[in-house]
Coordinates of C-alpha atoms in Angstrom, one line a residue:
M1 CA 0.0 0.0 0.0
A2 CA 1.1 3.6 -0.7
K3 CA 2.4 5.5 2.2
A4 CA 2.1 9.3 2.6
M5 CA 5.8 9.9 3.4
D6 CA 5.8 13.6 2.5
L7 CA 2.4 14.5 4.0
E8 CA 2.1 18.0 5.4
L9 CA -0.2 18.4 8.3
R10 CA -0.8 21.6 10.2
L11 CA -2.9 22.4 13.2
E12 CA -5.1 25.4 13.0
P13 CA -3.5 28.4 14.7
G14 CA -5.7 30.0 17.4
S15 CA -8.0 27.0 17.7
R16 CA -9.5 26.4 21.2
A17 CA -10.4 22.8 20.4
P18 CA -8.6 20.0 22.3
L19 CA -5.3 19.1 20.6
Y20 CA -6.4 15.6 19.8
L21 CA -9.4 17.0 17.8
Q22 CA -7.1 19.4 16.0
V23 CA -5.0 16.5 15.0
A24 CA -8.1 14.7 13.8
G25 CA -9.3 17.8 11.9
A26 CA -5.8 18.1 10.1
V27 CA -6.1 14.5 8.9
V28 CA -9.6 14.9 7.7
R29 CA -8.7 18.0 5.7
A30 CA -5.8 16.1 4.1
I31 CA -8.3 13.4 3.1
A32 CA -10.9 15.8 1.8
R33 CA -8.2 17.5 -0.3
G34 CA -7.0 14.3 -1.8
R35 CA -3.6 14.3 -0.2
L36 CA -4.5 11.1 1.7
R37 CA -6.4 8.6 -0.5
P38 CA -8.4 5.4 0.5
G39 CA -6.0 2.6 1.4
M40 CA -3.0 4.9 2.1
A41 CA -1.0 4.3 5.2
L42 CA -0.4 7.3 7.5
P43 CA 3.2 8.0 8.8
G44 CA 3.9 6.4 12.2
V45 CA 2.6 8.1 15.4
R46 CA 6.0 9.1 16.6
E47 CA 6.7 10.8 13.2
L48 CA 3.4 12.6 13.3
A49 CA 4.0 13.6 16.9
A50 CA 7.4 15.1 15.9
R51 CA 6.0 16.9 12.8
L52 CA 3.1 18.5 14.8
G53 CA 4.9 19.1 18.0
V54 CA 2.5 17.1 20.2
T55 CA 2.7 14.0 22.3
V56 CA 2.4 10.5 21.0
N57 CA -0.7 10.0 23.2
T58 CA -2.3 13.0 21.6
I59 CA -1.7 11.6 18.1
L60 CA -3.1 8.3 19.2
A61 CA -6.2 9.9 20.7
G62 CA -6.9 11.9 17.5
L63 CA -6.4 8.9 15.1
R64 CA -8.6 6.7 17.3
E65 CA -11.3 9.3 17.2
L66 CA -11.1 9.2 13.4
Q67 CA -11.1 5.3 13.5
A68 CA -14.3 5.5 15.5
Q69 CA -15.9 7.9 13.0
G70 CA -14.9 5.7 10.1
W71 CA -12.1 7.7 8.5
L72 CA -9.3 5.4 9.4
T73 CA -8.7 1.7 10.0
S74 CA -5.8 0.1 11.8
Q75 CA -3.8 -3.1 11.5
E76 CA -1.7 -4.5 14.4
R77 CA 2.0 -3.7 13.8
A78 CA 1.2 -2.0 10.6
G79 CA -0.4 1.3 11.8
F80 CA -3.3 3.4 10.5
F81 CA -4.7 3.4 7.0
V82 CA -7.3 5.6 5.3
S83 CA -10.6 3.7 5.0
G84 CA -11.7 2.3 1.7
T85 CA -15.3 3.7 2.4
L86 CA -15.2 7.2 3.8
P87 CA -17.9 9.1 5.8
V88 CA -19.7 11.8 3.9
P89 CA -17.4 14.8 4.3
R90 CA -18.8 18.0 5.6
R91 CA -19.2 20.7 2.9
E92 CA -16.6 23.4 2.9
G93 CA -17.7 26.3 5.0
A94 CA -20.3 24.3 7.0
Q95 CA -20.3 25.2 10.7
G96 CA -19.0 22.7 13.2
A97 CA -21.0 21.5 16.2
G98 CA -19.7 24.3 18.3
G99 CA -20.2 27.1 15.8
A100 CA -23.3 29.0 14.7
P101 CA -26.0 26.9 13.1
G102 CA -26.9 27.3 9.5
F103 CA -30.4 28.6 10.3
D104 CA -32.1 31.4 12.2
V105 CA -32.4 30.7 15.9
P106 CA -35.6 32.1 17.4
E107 CA -35.1 34.9 19.9
G108 CA -36.0 34.5 23.5
L109 CA -34.6 31.0 24.1
P110 CA -32.9 31.2 27.5
P111 CA -29.9 29.1 28.2
V112 CA -29.7 26.5 31.0
T113 CA -28.7 28.3 34.2
S114 CA -25.0 27.7 34.9
P115 CA -24.1 26.2 38.3
A116 CA -20.7 28.1 38.2
G117 CA -20.1 29.7 41.6
V118 CA -23.1 28.1 43.4
V119 CA -22.1 26.7 46.7
M120 CA -25.7 26.0 47.9
D121 CA -28.8 26.1 45.6
L122 CA -31.5 27.4 47.9
S123 CA -33.8 28.3 45.1
E124 CA -35.2 24.7 44.7
A125 CA -36.8 22.6 47.3
C126 CA -35.6 19.0 46.4
A127 CA -35.3 15.7 48.2
D128 CA -32.0 15.1 49.9
A129 CA -30.6 12.1 48.2
R130 CA -28.5 11.3 51.2
L131 CA -31.6 10.0 52.9
A132 CA -32.6 7.6 50.2
P133 CA -32.2 3.8 50.6
F134 CA -29.9 3.2 47.6
L135 CA -28.7 -0.2 48.8
E136 CA -32.3 -1.4 49.1
L137 CA -33.1 0.1 45.7
G138 CA -30.1 -1.7 44.1
R139 CA -31.2 -5.0 45.5
A140 CA -34.8 -4.4 44.3
Y141 CA -33.3 -3.7 40.8
Q142 CA -31.3 -6.9 41.0
R143 CA -34.4 -9.0 42.0
G144 CA -36.5 -7.5 39.2
L145 CA -34.0 -8.1 36.5
R146 CA -33.2 -11.6 37.8
L147 CA -36.8 -12.6 38.0
K148 CA -38.5 -10.5 35.3
G149 CA -35.6 -9.1 33.2
P150 CA -37.0 -9.8 29.7
E151 CA -40.5 -8.8 30.7
L152 CA -39.4 -5.5 32.2
M153 CA -37.1 -4.6 29.3
G154 CA -39.9 -5.3 26.9
S155 CA -42.8 -3.8 28.8
R156 CA -44.7 -1.1 26.9
D157 CA -47.7 -0.1 29.1
P158 CA -48.2 3.6 28.5
M159 CA -49.9 3.9 31.9
G160 CA -46.8 2.7 33.7
L161 CA -46.0 -0.7 35.3
R162 CA -49.3 -2.0 36.8
R163 CA -47.5 -3.4 39.8
L164 CA -46.4 0.1 40.9
R165 CA -49.8 1.5 40.2
E166 CA -51.4 -1.1 42.4
V167 CA -49.2 -0.4 45.4
L168 CA -49.3 3.3 44.8
A169 CA -53.1 3.2 44.8
A170 CA -53.1 1.4 48.1
H171 CA -50.6 4.0 49.6
L172 CA -52.7 7.0 48.4
G173 CA -55.8 5.5 49.7
V174 CA -54.3 5.1 53.2
S175 CA -52.0 8.1 53.5
R176 CA -54.0 10.8 51.5
A177 CA -57.6 9.4 51.7
L178 CA -57.5 9.5 47.9
P179 CA -59.5 6.8 46.1
A180 CA -57.2 5.8 43.3
D181 CA -57.9 2.7 41.4
P182 CA -54.8 1.4 39.5
G183 CA -56.7 2.0 36.3
R184 CA -56.8 5.8 37.0
I185 CA -53.1 6.2 37.7
L186 CA -50.4 7.1 35.1
I187 CA -46.8 6.8 36.1
L188 CA -44.8 9.7 34.6
H189 CA -41.2 11.1 34.6
S190 CA -42.0 14.5 36.0
S191 CA -44.7 17.1 36.9
S192 CA -43.9 18.9 33.7
M193 CA -45.0 15.7 31.9
A194 CA -48.3 15.7 33.9
I195 CA -48.9 19.3 33.0
T196 CA -48.1 18.8 29.3
L197 CA -50.4 15.8 29.0
V198 CA -53.3 17.5 30.8
A199 CA -53.0 20.7 28.8
Q200 CA -52.7 18.9 25.5
A201 CA -55.6 16.6 26.1
L202 CA -58.0 19.0 27.7
V203 CA -57.1 22.3 26.0
G204 CA -54.8 21.6 23.0
G205 CA -55.4 23.9 20.1
R206 CA -58.9 25.0 21.2
G207 CA -57.8 28.2 22.8
G208 CA -59.5 29.7 25.7
T209 CA -57.9 30.5 29.1
V210 CA -55.9 28.5 31.6
A211 CA -55.8 30.0 35.1
V212 CA -52.8 29.8 37.4
E213 CA -51.7 31.2 40.7
D214 CA -49.8 34.5 41.1
P215 CA -47.2 34.5 42.6
G216 CA -46.4 31.1 41.1
D217 CA -44.0 28.9 39.1
P218 CA -42.8 30.3 35.8
A219 CA -41.8 26.8 34.7
L220 CA -45.4 25.8 35.0
W221 CA -46.5 28.8 33.0
E222 CA -44.0 28.2 30.2
T223 CA -45.0 24.5 30.0
L224 CA -48.6 25.4 29.6
R225 CA -47.8 27.9 26.8
Q226 CA -45.9 25.3 25.0
A227 CA -48.5 22.5 25.4
C228 CA -51.6 24.4 24.3
T229 CA -52.8 27.6 22.6
A230 CA -54.8 28.9 25.6
Q231 CA -54.0 32.3 27.2
V232 CA -52.4 31.7 30.6
R233 CA -53.8 34.1 33.2
G234 CA -52.5 34.6 36.7
L235 CA -55.0 34.9 39.6
P236 CA -54.0 36.5 43.0
V237 CA -53.1 34.3 46.1
D238 CA -53.1 35.5 49.7
A239 CA -52.6 33.7 53.0
E240 CA -55.7 31.5 52.5
G241 CA -54.6 30.4 49.0
L242 CA -56.2 31.4 45.7
R243 CA -58.8 34.2 45.9
V244 CA -62.2 33.1 44.7
E245 CA -63.6 36.4 43.4
P246 CA -61.1 36.8 40.5
L247 CA -61.7 33.2 39.6
E248 CA -65.4 33.9 39.5
A249 CA -64.8 36.9 37.3
L250 CA -62.7 34.9 34.9
H251 CA -65.3 32.2 34.7
R252 CA -68.0 34.8 33.8
E253 CA -65.9 35.7 30.8
G254 CA -66.8 32.3 29.4
S255 CA -63.3 31.1 28.2
L256 CA -61.9 29.2 31.3
K257 CA -60.7 25.8 30.2
L258 CA -58.5 24.6 33.0
L259 CA -57.5 25.8 36.5
V260 CA -54.0 24.7 37.8
L261 CA -53.6 24.8 41.6
T262 CA -51.2 23.9 44.4
P263 CA -53.8 23.9 47.2
G264 CA -52.0 21.7 49.8
C265 CA -48.9 23.8 49.9
H266 CA -48.9 26.8 47.5
F267 CA -45.8 27.3 45.5
P268 CA -44.0 29.5 46.3
T269 CA -45.6 30.9 49.5
G270 CA -46.5 27.7 51.3
A271 CA -50.1 28.9 52.0
R272 CA -52.8 26.3 52.3
L273 CA -56.1 26.7 50.5
S274 CA -58.6 27.3 53.2
D275 CA -61.6 25.1 53.6
P276 CA -64.2 27.7 52.6
R277 CA -62.2 28.4 49.4
R278 CA -61.7 24.8 48.6
A279 CA -65.5 24.3 48.8
A280 CA -66.2 27.4 46.7
I281 CA -63.6 26.5 44.0
L282 CA -64.9 23.0 43.7
E283 CA -68.5 24.2 43.4
L284 CA -67.5 26.8 40.8
S285 CA -65.6 24.1 38.9
R286 CA -68.7 21.9 38.8
R287 CA -71.0 24.7 37.8
G288 CA -68.6 26.1 35.2
R289 CA -67.7 22.6 34.0
F290 CA -63.9 23.3 34.0
P291 CA -61.4 20.7 35.3
I292 CA -58.9 21.3 38.0
L293 CA -55.3 20.1 37.9
E294 CA -54.1 19.8 41.4
L295 CA -50.3 19.8 41.8
D296 CA -49.3 18.2 45.0
P297 CA -45.5 17.6 44.8
E298 CA -45.0 18.1 48.6
G299 CA -47.9 16.2 49.8
E300 CA -45.9 13.4 51.3
H301 CA -44.1 15.8 53.6
L302 CA -47.1 17.3 55.3
D303 CA -50.1 16.3 57.3
A304 CA -52.1 18.4 54.9
P305 CA -55.9 18.3 54.4
E306 CA -57.1 15.6 52.0
P307 CA -56.4 16.5 48.3
L308 CA -59.2 18.2 46.3
A309 CA -59.2 15.0 44.1
A310 CA -60.3 13.1 47.2
L311 CA -63.3 15.4 47.5
D312 CA -64.3 15.2 43.9
P313 CA -62.3 12.6 41.9
G314 CA -64.5 13.3 38.8
Q315 CA -63.6 17.0 38.7
V316 CA -60.0 17.1 39.8
L317 CA -56.8 15.6 38.3
H318 CA -54.1 15.0 41.0
A319 CA -50.4 15.1 40.2
G320 CA -48.0 13.9 42.9
S321 CA -44.3 13.1 43.1
L322 CA -42.1 10.2 44.4
S323 CA -39.0 12.0 43.2
R324 CA -39.5 14.8 45.9
V325 CA -39.3 12.0 48.5
F326 CA -36.6 9.8 47.2
A327 CA -34.1 11.8 45.1
P328 CA -34.3 14.4 42.2
A329 CA -32.9 12.1 39.6
L330 CA -35.4 9.3 40.3
G331 CA -37.8 10.7 37.8
V332 CA -41.0 9.0 38.9
D333 CA -44.1 11.1 39.4
Y334 CA -47.7 10.2 38.9
L335 CA -51.1 11.5 37.8
V336 CA -54.5 10.3 39.2
V337 CA -57.3 11.1 36.7
P338 CA -61.1 10.5 36.2
E339 CA -61.6 7.0 34.8
A340 CA -62.9 8.4 31.4
M341 CA -59.6 10.4 31.0
A342 CA -57.2 7.5 31.6
A343 CA -57.1 6.0 28.1
P344 CA -56.9 9.3 26.2
L345 CA -54.0 10.6 28.5
A346 CA -52.3 7.2 28.2
R347 CA -52.5 7.6 24.4
A348 CA -51.1 11.1 24.7
R349 CA -48.3 9.9 27.1
Q350 CA -47.5 7.2 24.5
R351 CA -46.7 9.9 22.0
L352 CA -44.3 11.7 24.4
D353 CA -42.6 8.7 25.9
W354 CA -43.7 5.3 24.7
Q355 CA -41.4 3.1 26.7
G356 CA -41.2 4.5 30.3
D357 CA -38.9 2.9 32.9
P358 CA -40.4 -0.5 33.9
A359 CA -37.2 -1.6 35.7
T360 CA -37.2 1.4 38.1
E361 CA -41.0 1.2 38.5
W362 CA -40.6 -2.5 39.5
A363 CA -37.9 -1.6 42.0
L364 CA -40.0 1.1 43.5
S365 CA -43.0 -1.3 43.9
E366 CA -40.6 -3.6 45.7
L367 CA -39.7 -0.9 48.2
F368 CA -43.4 -0.1 48.8
L369 CA -44.1 -3.9 49.4
D370 CA -41.1 -4.2 51.7
G371 CA -42.2 -1.2 53.7
E372 CA -39.1 0.7 52.8
M373 CA -40.9 3.6 51.1
E374 CA -43.0 4.1 54.2
R375 CA -39.9 4.2 56.4
L376 CA -38.3 6.6 53.9
I377 CA -41.4 9.0 54.0
L378 CA -41.3 9.0 57.8
R379 CA -37.5 9.7 57.8
V380 CA -37.9 12.5 55.2
R381 CA -40.7 14.1 57.2
K382 CA -38.7 14.1 60.4
A383 CA -35.7 15.5 58.6
C384 CA -37.7 18.3 57.0
L385 CA -39.3 19.3 60.3
E386 CA -35.8 19.4 61.9
R387 CA -34.4 21.4 59.0
A388 CA -37.4 23.9 59.0
E389 CA -36.9 24.5 62.7
A390 CA -33.1 25.0 62.3
V391 CA -33.4 27.4 59.4
Q392 CA -36.1 29.4 61.1
D393 CA -34.1 29.6 64.3
A394 CA -31.1 30.8 62.4
L395 CA -33.0 33.4 60.4
G396 CA -34.6 34.6 63.7
H397 CA -31.3 35.2 65.3
A398 CA -29.5 36.7 62.2
L399 CA -32.2 38.4 60.2
G400 CA -35.3 38.5 62.4
D401 CA -35.6 42.3 62.2
R402 CA -35.2 42.3 58.4
L403 CA -37.2 39.3 57.3
R404 CA -40.5 37.5 58.0
W405 CA -41.4 34.1 56.6
R406 CA -44.0 31.4 56.5
G407 CA -43.3 27.8 56.4
G408 CA -44.0 25.2 53.7
A409 CA -43.3 21.6 53.5
M410 CA -39.8 21.9 51.9
G411 CA -39.2 25.7 51.7
L412 CA -39.9 29.1 53.2
W413 CA -41.4 32.2 51.7
M414 CA -39.3 35.1 52.9
E415 CA -40.5 38.7 52.7
G416 CA -38.5 41.8 53.5
L417 CA -39.1 44.1 56.5
G418 CA -38.0 47.7 57.1
P419 CA -35.4 48.6 54.5
L420 CA -35.5 45.2 53.0
G421 CA -39.3 45.8 52.4
D422 CA -38.2 47.9 49.4
P423 CA -38.0 45.6 46.3
A424 CA -34.8 47.4 45.1
T425 CA -33.1 47.0 48.4
F426 CA -34.2 43.4 48.7
G427 CA -32.9 42.7 45.2
A428 CA -29.5 44.0 46.2
W429 CA -29.5 41.7 49.3
I430 CA -30.3 38.7 47.0
K431 CA -27.3 39.7 44.8
G432 CA -25.2 39.9 47.9
C433 CA -26.3 36.3 48.8
Q434 CA -25.5 35.2 45.3
A435 CA -22.1 36.6 45.5
Q436 CA -21.5 34.4 48.6
G437 CA -22.4 31.3 46.5
L438 CA -26.1 31.1 47.8
K439 CA -28.5 30.7 44.9
L440 CA -31.7 32.5 45.6
R441 CA -34.1 34.0 43.0
Q442 CA -35.1 37.6 42.6
G443 CA -38.8 38.2 43.6
R444 CA -39.8 39.2 40.1
Y445 CA -39.2 35.5 39.1
Y446 CA -42.3 34.4 41.0
S447 CA -44.5 37.3 39.7
F448 CA -46.8 36.6 36.8
A449 CA -46.4 40.2 35.5
G450 CA -42.7 40.2 36.4
A451 CA -43.2 42.9 39.1
D452 CA -40.3 43.4 41.6
L453 CA -41.2 41.7 44.8
A454 CA -39.4 42.2 48.2
A455 CA -39.6 38.3 48.6
T456 CA -38.0 35.1 47.6
R457 CA -38.3 31.3 48.3
L458 CA -35.7 29.5 50.4
G459 CA -35.7 25.7 49.8
F460 CA -34.3 23.9 52.9
S461 CA -35.2 20.3 52.3
A462 CA -32.0 19.2 50.7
F463 CA -29.7 20.5 53.4
T464 CA -28.8 19.5 57.0
P465 CA -29.5 21.8 59.8
E466 CA -25.7 22.5 60.1
E467 CA -25.6 23.4 56.4
L468 CA -28.6 25.6 56.7
Q469 CA -27.1 27.5 59.7
R470 CA -23.9 28.1 57.8
A471 CA -25.9 29.4 54.8
V472 CA -27.9 31.9 57.0
A473 CA -24.6 33.1 58.6
M474 CA -23.4 34.0 55.0
M475 CA -26.6 36.1 54.4
R476 CA -26.0 38.8 56.9

């Protein structure tokens, strides 16, 4: 075979790409320009390293990358050769993966928030994975795969593994007084999936209005806007939860298609929907024939009143979470729906995620049957109570004259007092906390209209009392 003895390769000056990728790019350019032809042998790696002024390991990494892509082959003791069948070369002038795309990118697409500089993320109230029974979960995975591996890996029930739905129905009936037949439960990956499915199925392209709480969760609002064509309207919340009068006024307009609530523990303020308002909202929903999506991600953490769905399971769809108890990356939530909605929502879920995660669902069902999930729930509740007490005690000593707060299951809603009652001053205080590595959100994040608020949410559930006390000490 011919060998490219006089081959000239050059690295691109000023390139920020890793050296081994620069080596790979130089070889591909030589192939594209015909200097290296199919079947030709490349110079030895030591020779290439000397020519390019890099190490032998860098040359080997670049050539193996090209071998993986199909540009080169290798033979033991003979070296690397240009493949007989080459990949389709990229056209000259095309942008690389790290460059600008060859199309117009819509404006207003925010990037993922960078974790750089964050010591403690207090903006989210997540489960503390350190409390989770991972050894028991691992054993449950092993049992499932040993006993039912082919079945679990081939399962395609769009409602989720029936075994988990059965144990979850029993758990909800006892712990939440929620009558939930397994045929009315869908196992999902996240609350966002629940919101998307409900909005697509019940609203879709029919327009109208979806009512949400204000202050509230911008991620929820954006998910609704992406899932349906309805106008999303924010309705005010106070210490007793959603105010009924603005909801009645919106209903009279005749366009209300869906109401989305967090009645057990309002996000972000932690307020519980009072009994009179619960009754009034349910009655208005029945009279106006609009459904309610009840979001209850923190329900396992509180001795809260029974869910709205327990009072009227034909009018309310109930979304809960196991990830908020076990660990953020678990990715197992659920949706309890009226019987007539189960099949349409399962079909809609099939379009989003046809496979699911039967192995994880089987392992979780094992933990329920073994009693491990109940023990975890008790452990998490106890930890959250201790953490709530610790962070409130620390705030009282350090900032009690400048902040007031109300407790939720996994976080606190903090409002400024005195000078911190001014939104601009409060915003500057938030920036000072961020400079210390404490991630808290500006008050405007929670406002439907983007108004500046002298308030923020502090999520405490993922941190120990000692960690929370250190965080508060950094806030002064």
